[in-house]
PDB file of C-alpha atoms and ligand atoms in Angstrom:
ATOM      1  CA  UNK A  57      83.728  32.925 141.017  1.00 98.00           C
ATOM      2  CA  UNK A  58      87.201  31.612 142.290  1.00 98.00           C
ATOM      3  CA  UNK A  59      90.122  32.187 139.915  1.00 99.00           C
ATOM      4  CA  UNK A  60      93.460  29.861 140.011  1.00 99.00           C
ATOM      5  CA  UNK A  61      96.565  32.344 139.433  1.00 98.00           C
ATOM      6  CA  UNK A  62      99.761  32.253 138.252  1.00 98.00           C
ATOM      7  CA  UNK A  63     101.446  30.129 140.865  1.00 98.00           C
ATOM      8  CA  UNK A  64      99.869  26.989 139.472  1.00 98.00           C
ATOM      9  CA  UNK A  65     101.642  27.517 136.332  1.00 98.00           C
ATOM     10  CA  UNK A  66     104.027  24.506 135.830  1.00 98.00           C
ATOM     11  CA  UNK A  67     103.147  23.256 139.443  1.00 98.00           C
ATOM     12  CA  UNK A  68      99.425  21.675 138.831  1.00 98.00           C
ATOM     13  CA  UNK A  69      99.425  20.034 142.313  1.00 98.00           C
ATOM     14  CA  UNK A  70      95.681  18.803 141.534  1.00 98.00           C
ATOM     15  CA  UNK A  71      94.710  18.719 145.216  1.00 98.00           C
ATOM     16  CA  UNK A  72      92.447  21.267 144.395  1.00 98.00           C
ATOM     17  CA  UNK A  73      89.958  18.938 142.092  1.00 98.00           C
ATOM     18  CA  UNK A  74      89.769  16.481 144.421  1.00 98.00           C
ATOM     19  CA  UNK A  75      87.231  18.404 147.192  1.00 98.00           C
ATOM     20  CA  UNK A  76      84.957  20.629 144.325  1.00 98.00           C
ATOM     21  CA  UNK A  77      81.517  19.518 144.532  1.00 98.00           C
ATOM     22  CA  UNK A  78      80.884  20.689 141.289  1.00 98.00           C
ATOM     23  CA  UNK A  79      83.557  19.689 139.479  1.00 98.00           C
ATOM     24  CA  UNK A  80      84.656  22.766 137.460  1.00 98.00           C
ATOM     25  CA  UNK A  81      88.252  23.098 137.334  1.00 98.00           C
ATOM     26  CA  UNK A  82      89.697  22.600 133.899  1.00 98.00           C
ATOM     27  CA  UNK A  83      93.117  21.396 132.862  1.00 98.00           C
ATOM     28  CA  UNK A  84      95.369  22.735 130.440  1.00 98.00           C
ATOM     29  CA  UNK A  85      98.915  21.395 129.881  1.00 98.00           C
ATOM     30  CA  UNK A  86     100.737  22.879 132.954  1.00 98.00           C
ATOM     31  CA  UNK A  87      98.027  25.028 134.727  1.00 98.00           C
ATOM     32  CA  UNK A  88      94.479  24.267 135.708  1.00 98.00           C
ATOM     33  CA  UNK A  89      91.585  26.951 135.972  1.00 99.00           C
ATOM     34  CA  UNK A  90      88.300  27.269 137.287  1.00 99.00           C
ATOM     35  CA  UNK A  91      84.983  27.829 134.991  1.00 98.00           C
ATOM     36  CA  UNK A  92      83.322  30.661 136.396  1.00 98.00           C
ATOM     37  CA  UNK A  93      79.739  29.589 134.912  1.00 98.00           C
ATOM     38  CA  UNK A  94      80.175  26.200 137.701  1.00 98.00           C
ATOM     39  CA  UNK A  95      82.038  27.941 140.441  1.00 98.00           C
ATOM     40  CA  UNK A  96      79.350  28.262 143.505  1.00 98.00           C
ATOM     41  CA  UNK A  97      81.984  30.044 145.606  1.00 98.00           C
ATOM     42  CA  UNK A  98      81.960  27.336 148.105  1.00 98.00           C
ATOM     43  CA  UNK A  99      85.956  28.061 148.616  1.00 98.00           C
ATOM     44  CA  UNK A 100      86.780  24.726 149.940  1.00 98.00           C
ATOM     45  CA  UNK A 101      89.605  24.186 147.095  1.00 98.00           C
ATOM     46  CA  UNK A 102      91.498  27.310 148.663  1.00 98.00           C
ATOM     47  CA  UNK A 103      92.959  25.645 151.619  1.00 98.00           C
ATOM     48  CA  UNK A 104      93.550  22.607 149.393  1.00 98.00           C
ATOM     49  CA  UNK A 105      96.434  24.092 146.811  1.00 98.00           C
ATOM     50  CA  UNK A 106      99.631  23.550 148.513  1.00 98.00           C
ATOM     51  CA  UNK A 107     100.882  26.628 147.025  1.00 98.00           C
ATOM     52  CA  UNK A 108      97.976  28.852 147.677  1.00 98.00           C
ATOM     53  CA  UNK A 109      96.942  29.529 143.836  1.00 98.00           C
ATOM     54  CA  UNK A 110      93.454  30.230 144.409  1.00 99.00           C
ATOM     55  CA  UNK A 111      91.515  33.049 145.281  1.00 98.00           C
ATOM     56  CA  UNK A 112      87.912  34.439 145.477  1.00 98.00           C
ATOM     57  CA  UNK A 113      87.063  37.017 142.681  1.00 98.00           C
ATOM     58  CA  UNK A 114      87.335  39.787 145.259  1.00 98.00           C
ATOM     59  CA  UNK A 115      90.531  38.698 147.006  1.00 98.00           C
ATOM     60  CA  UNK A 116      92.535  38.432 143.488  1.00 98.00           C
ATOM     61  CA  UNK A 117      96.065  40.140 144.217  1.00 98.00           C
ATOM     62  CA  UNK A 118      96.176  43.009 141.953  1.00 98.00           C
ATOM     63  CA  UNK A 119      99.192  41.968 140.156  1.00 97.00           C
ATOM     64  CA  UNK A 120      97.346  38.762 139.112  1.00 98.00           C
ATOM     65  CA  UNK A 121      93.889  40.369 137.896  1.00 98.00           C
ATOM     66  CA  UNK A 122      94.260  39.451 134.391  1.00 98.00           C
ATOM     67  CA  UNK A 123      94.098  35.495 135.619  1.00 98.00           C
ATOM     68  CA  UNK A 124      90.175  36.128 136.528  1.00 98.00           C
ATOM     69  CA  UNK A 125      89.548  36.617 132.481  1.00 98.00           C
ATOM     70  CA  UNK A 126      92.283  33.937 131.922  1.00 98.00           C
ATOM     71  CA  UNK A 127      89.900  31.611 133.915  1.00 98.00           C
ATOM     72  CA  UNK A 128      86.962  32.490 131.860  1.00 98.00           C
ATOM     73  CA  UNK A 129      88.616  31.838 128.861  1.00 98.00           C
ATOM     74  CA  UNK A 130      90.463  28.884 128.963  1.00 98.00           C
ATOM     75  CA  UNK A 131      87.824  26.927 130.945  1.00 98.00           C
ATOM     76  CA  UNK A 132      85.783  27.017 127.500  1.00 97.00           C
ATOM     77  CA  UNK A 133      89.226  26.825 125.140  1.00 98.00           C
ATOM     78  CA  UNK A 134      89.665  23.629 122.762  1.00 97.00           C
ATOM     79  CA  UNK A 135      91.672  21.032 124.301  1.00 97.00           C
ATOM     80  CA  UNK A 136      91.003  22.458 128.151  1.00 98.00           C
ATOM     81  CA  UNK A 137      89.154  19.501 129.583  1.00 98.00           C
ATOM     82  CA  UNK A 138      87.299  18.659 133.350  1.00 98.00           C
ATOM     83  CA  UNK A 139      89.594  16.991 135.772  1.00 98.00           C
ATOM     84  CA  UNK A 140      87.880  15.829 138.601  1.00 98.00           C
ATOM     85  CA  UNK A 141      90.174  13.479 140.111  1.00 98.00           C
ATOM     86  CA  UNK A 142      93.835  14.585 141.449  1.00 98.00           C
ATOM     87  CA  UNK A 143      97.080  13.110 140.034  1.00 98.00           C
ATOM     88  CA  UNK A 144     100.655  13.494 140.362  1.00 98.00           C
ATOM     89  CA  UNK A 145     102.210  17.552 139.946  1.00 98.00           C
ATOM     90  CA  UNK A 146     103.988  18.113 137.199  1.00 98.00           C
ATOM     91  CA  UNK A 147     107.639  16.829 137.549  1.00 98.00           C
ATOM     92  CA  UNK A 148     109.366  20.099 137.883  1.00 98.00           C
ATOM     93  CA  UNK A 149     106.410  21.496 140.108  1.00 98.00           C
ATOM     94  CA  UNK A 150     108.847  21.685 143.448  1.00 98.00           C
ATOM     95  CA  UNK A 151     111.376  23.898 141.219  1.00 98.00           C
ATOM     96  CA  UNK A 152     108.779  25.999 139.856  1.00 98.00           C
ATOM     97  CA  UNK A 153     106.382  26.433 143.171  1.00 98.00           C
ATOM     98  CA  UNK A 154     108.220  29.778 144.262  1.00 98.00           C
ATOM     99  CA  UNK A 155     108.964  31.516 140.970  1.00 98.00           C
ATOM    100  CA  UNK A 156     107.336  34.742 140.015  1.00 96.00           C
ATOM    101  CA  UNK A 157     105.982  36.126 136.591  1.00 96.00           C
ATOM    102  CA  UNK A 158     105.177  33.053 135.267  1.00 97.00           C
ATOM    103  CA  UNK A 159     102.310  34.226 132.745  1.00 97.00           C
ATOM    104  CA  UNK A 160     104.946  33.473 130.170  1.00 97.00           C
ATOM    105  CA  UNK A 161     105.181  30.076 130.688  1.00 98.00           C
ATOM    106  CA  UNK A 162     101.491  29.463 130.325  1.00 98.00           C
ATOM    107  CA  UNK A 163     100.730  26.830 127.271  1.00 98.00           C
ATOM    108  CA  UNK A 164      97.147  27.325 126.099  1.00 96.00           C
TER     109      UNK A 164
HETATM  110 FE1  F3S B 280      96.958  24.762 140.513  1.00 81.03          FE
HETATM  111 FE2  F3S B 280      97.233  24.513 143.387  1.00 81.03          FE
HETATM  112 FE3  F3S B 280      94.911  23.389 142.110  1.00 81.03          FE
HETATM  113  S1  F3S B 280      98.939  24.158 141.808  1.00 81.03           S
HETATM  114  S2  F3S B 280      96.018  22.639 140.076  1.00 81.03           S
HETATM  115  S3  F3S B 280      95.432  25.316 141.684  1.00 81.03           S
HETATM  116  S4  F3S B 280      96.097  22.299 143.533  1.00 81.03           S
END
């Protein structure tokens, strides 16, 4: 599978969803995740993300490995819905895109 990591939090640019051939992105209040049951590892979303939030599972950085499980959990969590069309990024995306340690900002 592919994994959306911390950089997405409070940004949610959504360029990724437009290119996904299997519509495997799920949307929460301030982040997207990938449903590992649907992802076919095509990797086309990776270069679409303007903040490089998406990795193949085997390439997820060591400090981001918790996100592999989080993507799996949240993709089936109540309220997390399929998103297949790009929409405007969150209003403060530019301000948050270079911040680190955003896991505590994640709204589930
Ligand atoms: Fe998030 Fe990047 Fe997609 S910021 S919504 S993974 S384009």
